[in-house]
Amino acid sequence: MQNPYNIWGTCRGSEPPPSIFGALPYTTTPTPPMHAPRLLAYTFTSLNPSVLNCVVVGPDNHLQFQIATNTSITILRGKDGKTVGLVEWRPDGSQVEIIHAVRKQPAGAFLRLAGDRQYRVMQVQNTDYLWITESNAISMYLAGEVRSPVLLARLEQHQHGLKLEVANHVIQNGLLHPVLLAVVLMQSGQSF
């Protein structure tokens, strides 16, 4: 009987080298870095005509949120119909409030433009998050993570509207509603 592991010592040319994990197969597909979180997709769809009147479907393709706007207020409601956040549009400065996360405050304070106008800073419970434009997306990172920033959320145009990918731990830490309202503000076309 021949040793099945003997082939490891006989690899030639274009054959893959032996696995460093023993009997596990060798792969040429790179593994993602350990700091890349699992992202869950939410889609802003049925834009009527914009993100100010739409529905948000979750990773399971079921309705998770509704966004509705009248002349002076945008309301974010959960699938149960309860209000989870709102934006009051005012000529003298819009206000934002997110139940259990962000007290009522100027929208420009909640999602302020950085001094160099290169990114926005979202502040939730005394923690700053950066929204940075990168190629075809707007990405969210924790402020201060310079050496190896971890992607927390990413917003992109999608064939059915806007696609928001959010790291699972962002949702677990109660940041989904602030992230959703930040998207509404950034994509509203309104001054705030």
mmCIF file of C-alpha atoms in Angstrom:
data_model
loop_
_atom_site.group_PDB
_atom_site.id
_atom_site.type_symbol
_atom_site.label_atom_id
_atom_site.label_comp_id
_atom_site.label_asym_id
_atom_site.label_seq_id
_atom_site.Cartn_x
_atom_site.Cartn_y
_atom_site.Cartn_z
ATOM 1 C CA MET A 1 0.000 0.000 0.000
ATOM 2 C CA GLN A 2 1.241 3.482 -0.911
ATOM 3 C CA ASN A 3 1.421 6.364 1.577
ATOM 4 C CA PRO A 4 -1.316 8.890 0.586
ATOM 5 C CA TYR A 5 0.759 11.787 1.997
ATOM 6 C CA ASN A 6 3.763 10.906 -0.135
ATOM 7 C CA ILE A 7 2.518 13.261 -2.876
ATOM 8 C CA TRP A 8 3.475 16.222 -0.648
ATOM 9 C CA GLY A 9 7.105 15.686 -1.347
ATOM 10 C CA THR A 10 6.586 15.292 -5.083
ATOM 11 C CA CYS A 11 4.884 18.584 -6.092
ATOM 12 C CA ARG A 12 6.295 19.966 -9.329
ATOM 13 C CA GLY A 13 5.828 23.082 -11.424
ATOM 14 C CA SER A 14 2.289 24.433 -11.250
ATOM 15 C CA GLU A 15 1.064 21.959 -8.659
ATOM 16 C CA PRO A 16 0.093 23.544 -5.345
ATOM 17 C CA PRO A 17 2.451 23.096 -2.435
ATOM 18 C CA PRO A 18 1.287 20.941 0.434
ATOM 19 C CA SER A 19 -1.108 22.384 2.982
ATOM 20 C CA ILE A 20 0.480 23.639 6.162
ATOM 21 C CA PHE A 21 -2.601 22.366 7.961
ATOM 22 C CA GLY A 22 -1.874 18.692 7.362
ATOM 23 C CA ALA A 23 -4.693 16.903 5.564
ATOM 24 C CA LEU A 24 -6.625 20.083 4.747
ATOM 25 C CA PRO A 25 -6.617 21.053 1.076
ATOM 26 C CA TYR A 26 -4.438 23.853 -0.209
ATOM 27 C CA THR A 27 -6.214 26.924 -1.476
ATOM 28 C CA THR A 28 -5.006 29.842 -3.528
ATOM 29 C CA THR A 29 -7.885 32.033 -2.328
ATOM 30 C CA PRO A 30 -6.584 34.530 0.202
ATOM 31 C CA THR A 31 -8.316 34.543 3.545
ATOM 32 C CA PRO A 32 -9.830 37.823 4.687
ATOM 33 C CA PRO A 33 -7.981 39.687 7.410
ATOM 34 C CA MET A 34 -9.078 38.830 10.918
ATOM 35 C CA HIS A 35 -10.294 42.395 11.514
ATOM 36 C CA ALA A 36 -12.820 42.257 8.642
ATOM 37 C CA PRO A 37 -16.224 41.978 10.337
ATOM 38 C CA ARG A 38 -19.226 40.148 8.971
ATOM 39 C CA LEU A 39 -21.467 42.667 7.235
ATOM 40 C CA LEU A 40 -25.253 42.474 7.113
ATOM 41 C CA ALA A 41 -27.007 44.156 4.172
ATOM 42 C CA TYR A 42 -29.933 46.566 4.441
ATOM 43 C CA THR A 43 -31.467 48.000 1.280
ATOM 44 C CA PHE A 44 -33.228 51.366 1.054
ATOM 45 C CA THR A 45 -35.763 50.599 -1.651
ATOM 46 C CA SER A 46 -39.070 51.875 -3.067
ATOM 47 C CA LEU A 47 -37.550 55.363 -3.063
ATOM 48 C CA ASN A 48 -40.488 57.738 -3.548
ATOM 49 C CA PRO A 49 -38.798 59.759 -4.966
ATOM 50 C CA SER A 50 -35.835 59.656 -2.577
ATOM 51 C CA VAL A 51 -34.541 58.194 0.668
ATOM 52 C CA LEU A 52 -36.921 60.562 2.480
ATOM 53 C CA ASN A 53 -39.830 58.262 1.568
ATOM 54 C CA CYS A 54 -38.807 54.629 1.301
ATOM 55 C CA VAL A 55 -38.679 51.247 2.978
ATOM 56 C CA VAL A 56 -35.645 49.466 4.336
ATOM 57 C CA VAL A 57 -35.451 45.709 3.917
ATOM 58 C CA GLY A 58 -33.061 43.681 6.025
ATOM 59 C CA PRO A 59 -30.681 40.808 5.376
ATOM 60 C CA ASP A 60 -33.664 38.446 5.236
ATOM 61 C CA ASN A 61 -35.307 40.601 2.476
ATOM 62 C CA HIS A 62 -38.187 41.469 4.797
ATOM 63 C CA LEU A 63 -39.327 44.958 5.703
ATOM 64 C CA GLN A 64 -37.406 46.262 8.726
ATOM 65 C CA PHE A 65 -38.020 50.026 8.647
ATOM 66 C CA GLN A 66 -40.175 52.642 6.962
ATOM 67 C CA ILE A 67 -39.060 56.203 6.318
ATOM 68 C CA ALA A 68 -41.793 58.769 5.704
ATOM 69 C CA THR A 69 -41.547 62.527 5.239
ATOM 70 C CA ASN A 70 -44.114 65.282 5.231
ATOM 71 C CA THR A 71 -43.239 68.927 4.693
ATOM 72 C CA SER A 72 -41.269 69.382 7.918
ATOM 73 C CA ILE A 73 -40.474 66.011 9.491
ATOM 74 C CA THR A 74 -38.945 62.683 8.491
ATOM 75 C CA ILE A 75 -39.864 59.728 10.689
ATOM 76 C CA LEU A 76 -37.997 56.418 10.890
ATOM 77 C CA ARG A 77 -40.311 53.631 12.048
ATOM 78 C CA GLY A 78 -39.516 50.035 12.892
ATOM 79 C CA LYS A 79 -41.388 47.141 11.331
ATOM 80 C CA ASP A 80 -43.766 47.274 14.310
ATOM 81 C CA GLY A 81 -44.747 50.841 13.330
ATOM 82 C CA LYS A 82 -43.121 52.473 16.366
ATOM 83 C CA THR A 83 -41.048 55.608 15.821
ATOM 84 C CA VAL A 84 -37.341 54.999 16.424
ATOM 85 C CA GLY A 85 -35.969 58.304 15.135
ATOM 86 C CA LEU A 86 -36.827 61.533 13.390
ATOM 87 C CA VAL A 87 -35.493 64.588 11.646
ATOM 88 C CA GLU A 88 -37.265 67.930 11.990
ATOM 89 C CA TRP A 89 -36.386 69.999 8.918
ATOM 90 C CA ARG A 90 -36.083 73.669 9.902
ATOM 91 C CA PRO A 91 -34.735 76.649 7.968
ATOM 92 C CA ASP A 92 -32.831 77.767 11.078
ATOM 93 C CA GLY A 93 -31.221 74.342 11.631
ATOM 94 C CA SER A 94 -32.694 70.859 11.443
ATOM 95 C CA GLN A 95 -33.016 68.727 14.569
ATOM 96 C CA VAL A 96 -32.477 64.986 14.951
ATOM 97 C CA GLU A 97 -33.552 62.567 17.675
ATOM 98 C CA ILE A 98 -33.096 58.817 17.978
ATOM 99 C CA ILE A 99 -35.049 57.065 20.716
ATOM 100 C CA HIS A 100 -32.728 55.589 23.398
ATOM 101 C CA ALA A 101 -29.571 56.630 21.506
ATOM 102 C CA VAL A 102 -29.362 60.315 20.596
ATOM 103 C CA ARG A 103 -31.114 63.107 22.487
ATOM 104 C CA LYS A 104 -32.753 65.814 20.404
ATOM 105 C CA GLN A 105 -30.005 68.013 18.973
ATOM 106 C CA PRO A 106 -29.032 69.918 15.843
ATOM 107 C CA ALA A 107 -28.512 67.545 12.931
ATOM 108 C CA GLY A 108 -25.265 69.401 12.216
ATOM 109 C CA ALA A 109 -23.973 68.406 15.675
ATOM 110 C CA PHE A 110 -25.016 64.758 15.323
ATOM 111 C CA LEU A 111 -23.393 64.479 11.883
ATOM 112 C CA ARG A 112 -20.909 67.338 11.670
ATOM 113 C CA LEU A 113 -18.694 68.141 8.740
ATOM 114 C CA ALA A 114 -14.976 67.925 9.598
ATOM 115 C CA GLY A 115 -12.934 71.121 9.483
ATOM 116 C CA ASP A 116 -11.205 70.069 6.262
ATOM 117 C CA ARG A 117 -14.612 69.103 4.758
ATOM 118 C CA GLN A 118 -13.255 65.658 3.824
ATOM 119 C CA TYR A 119 -15.551 63.544 6.009
ATOM 120 C CA ARG A 120 -18.407 63.683 8.515
ATOM 121 C CA VAL A 121 -18.248 62.829 12.205
ATOM 122 C CA MET A 122 -21.255 61.088 13.773
ATOM 123 C CA GLN A 123 -21.366 61.272 17.546
ATOM 124 C CA VAL A 124 -23.376 58.694 19.476
ATOM 125 C CA GLN A 125 -23.129 58.336 23.256
ATOM 126 C CA ASN A 126 -19.866 60.327 23.416
ATOM 127 C CA THR A 127 -18.176 58.183 20.751
ATOM 128 C CA ASP A 128 -17.169 59.577 17.362
ATOM 129 C CA TYR A 129 -17.577 57.628 14.121
ATOM 130 C CA LEU A 130 -16.199 58.820 10.787
ATOM 131 C CA TRP A 131 -18.136 58.667 7.507
ATOM 132 C CA ILE A 132 -15.548 58.815 4.716
ATOM 133 C CA THR A 133 -16.113 58.781 0.958
ATOM 134 C CA GLU A 134 -14.087 55.974 -0.647
ATOM 135 C CA SER A 135 -14.337 55.341 -4.406
ATOM 136 C CA ASN A 136 -18.016 54.374 -4.933
ATOM 137 C CA ALA A 137 -19.010 54.136 -1.275
ATOM 138 C CA ILE A 138 -19.310 56.039 1.959
ATOM 139 C CA SER A 139 -17.736 54.026 4.777
ATOM 140 C CA MET A 140 -18.017 54.341 8.548
ATOM 141 C CA TYR A 141 -15.115 53.758 10.944
ATOM 142 C CA LEU A 142 -14.502 54.348 14.633
ATOM 143 C CA ALA A 143 -12.611 57.620 15.052
ATOM 144 C CA GLY A 144 -9.042 57.212 16.251
ATOM 145 C CA GLU A 145 -8.366 53.846 14.607
ATOM 146 C CA VAL A 146 -5.600 54.964 12.281
ATOM 147 C CA ARG A 147 -3.264 51.976 12.021
ATOM 148 C CA SER A 148 -5.795 49.278 11.214
ATOM 149 C CA PRO A 149 -9.275 50.787 10.891
ATOM 150 C CA VAL A 150 -12.157 48.354 11.012
ATOM 151 C CA LEU A 151 -15.018 48.885 8.582
ATOM 152 C CA LEU A 152 -18.244 49.318 10.564
ATOM 153 C CA ALA A 153 -20.646 50.237 7.769
ATOM 154 C CA ARG A 154 -20.609 50.946 4.034
ATOM 155 C CA LEU A 155 -23.204 52.707 1.881
ATOM 156 C CA GLU A 156 -23.335 52.160 -1.887
ATOM 157 C CA GLN A 157 -25.691 52.797 -4.784
ATOM 158 C CA HIS A 158 -27.577 49.598 -5.571
ATOM 159 C CA GLN A 159 -29.754 48.501 -8.466
ATOM 160 C CA HIS A 160 -32.832 48.726 -6.206
ATOM 161 C CA GLY A 161 -31.854 51.875 -4.275
ATOM 162 C CA LEU A 162 -29.139 52.189 -1.661
ATOM 163 C CA LYS A 163 -27.329 49.276 -0.049
ATOM 164 C CA LEU A 164 -26.101 49.695 3.516
ATOM 165 C CA GLU A 165 -23.824 47.007 4.884
ATOM 166 C CA VAL A 166 -23.416 47.047 8.646
ATOM 167 C CA ALA A 167 -21.098 45.008 10.868
ATOM 168 C CA ASN A 168 -22.987 42.656 13.161
ATOM 169 C CA HIS A 169 -21.405 44.134 16.314
ATOM 170 C CA VAL A 170 -22.603 47.620 15.281
ATOM 171 C CA ILE A 171 -26.170 46.308 15.427
ATOM 172 C CA GLN A 172 -25.534 44.487 18.707
ATOM 173 C CA ASN A 173 -24.167 47.730 20.206
ATOM 174 C CA GLY A 174 -27.367 49.622 19.350
ATOM 175 C CA LEU A 175 -25.971 51.750 16.524
ATOM 176 C CA LEU A 176 -28.255 50.632 13.694
ATOM 177 C CA HIS A 177 -30.823 53.412 14.188
ATOM 178 C CA PRO A 178 -28.191 56.187 14.312
ATOM 179 C CA VAL A 179 -26.537 54.722 11.200
ATOM 180 C CA LEU A 180 -29.879 54.631 9.360
ATOM 181 C CA LEU A 181 -30.662 58.227 10.267
ATOM 182 C CA ALA A 182 -27.145 59.307 9.238
ATOM 183 C CA VAL A 183 -27.824 57.753 5.812
ATOM 184 C CA VAL A 184 -31.111 59.657 5.581
ATOM 185 C CA LEU A 185 -29.339 62.935 6.385
ATOM 186 C CA MET A 186 -26.447 62.327 3.982
ATOM 187 C CA GLN A 187 -28.680 61.214 1.110
ATOM 188 C CA SER A 188 -31.564 63.644 1.657
ATOM 189 C CA GLY A 189 -30.231 66.464 -0.488
ATOM 190 C CA GLN A 190 -31.246 68.812 2.331
ATOM 191 C CA SER A 191 -29.024 71.276 4.159
ATOM 192 C CA PHE A 192 -28.603 70.487 7.801
#
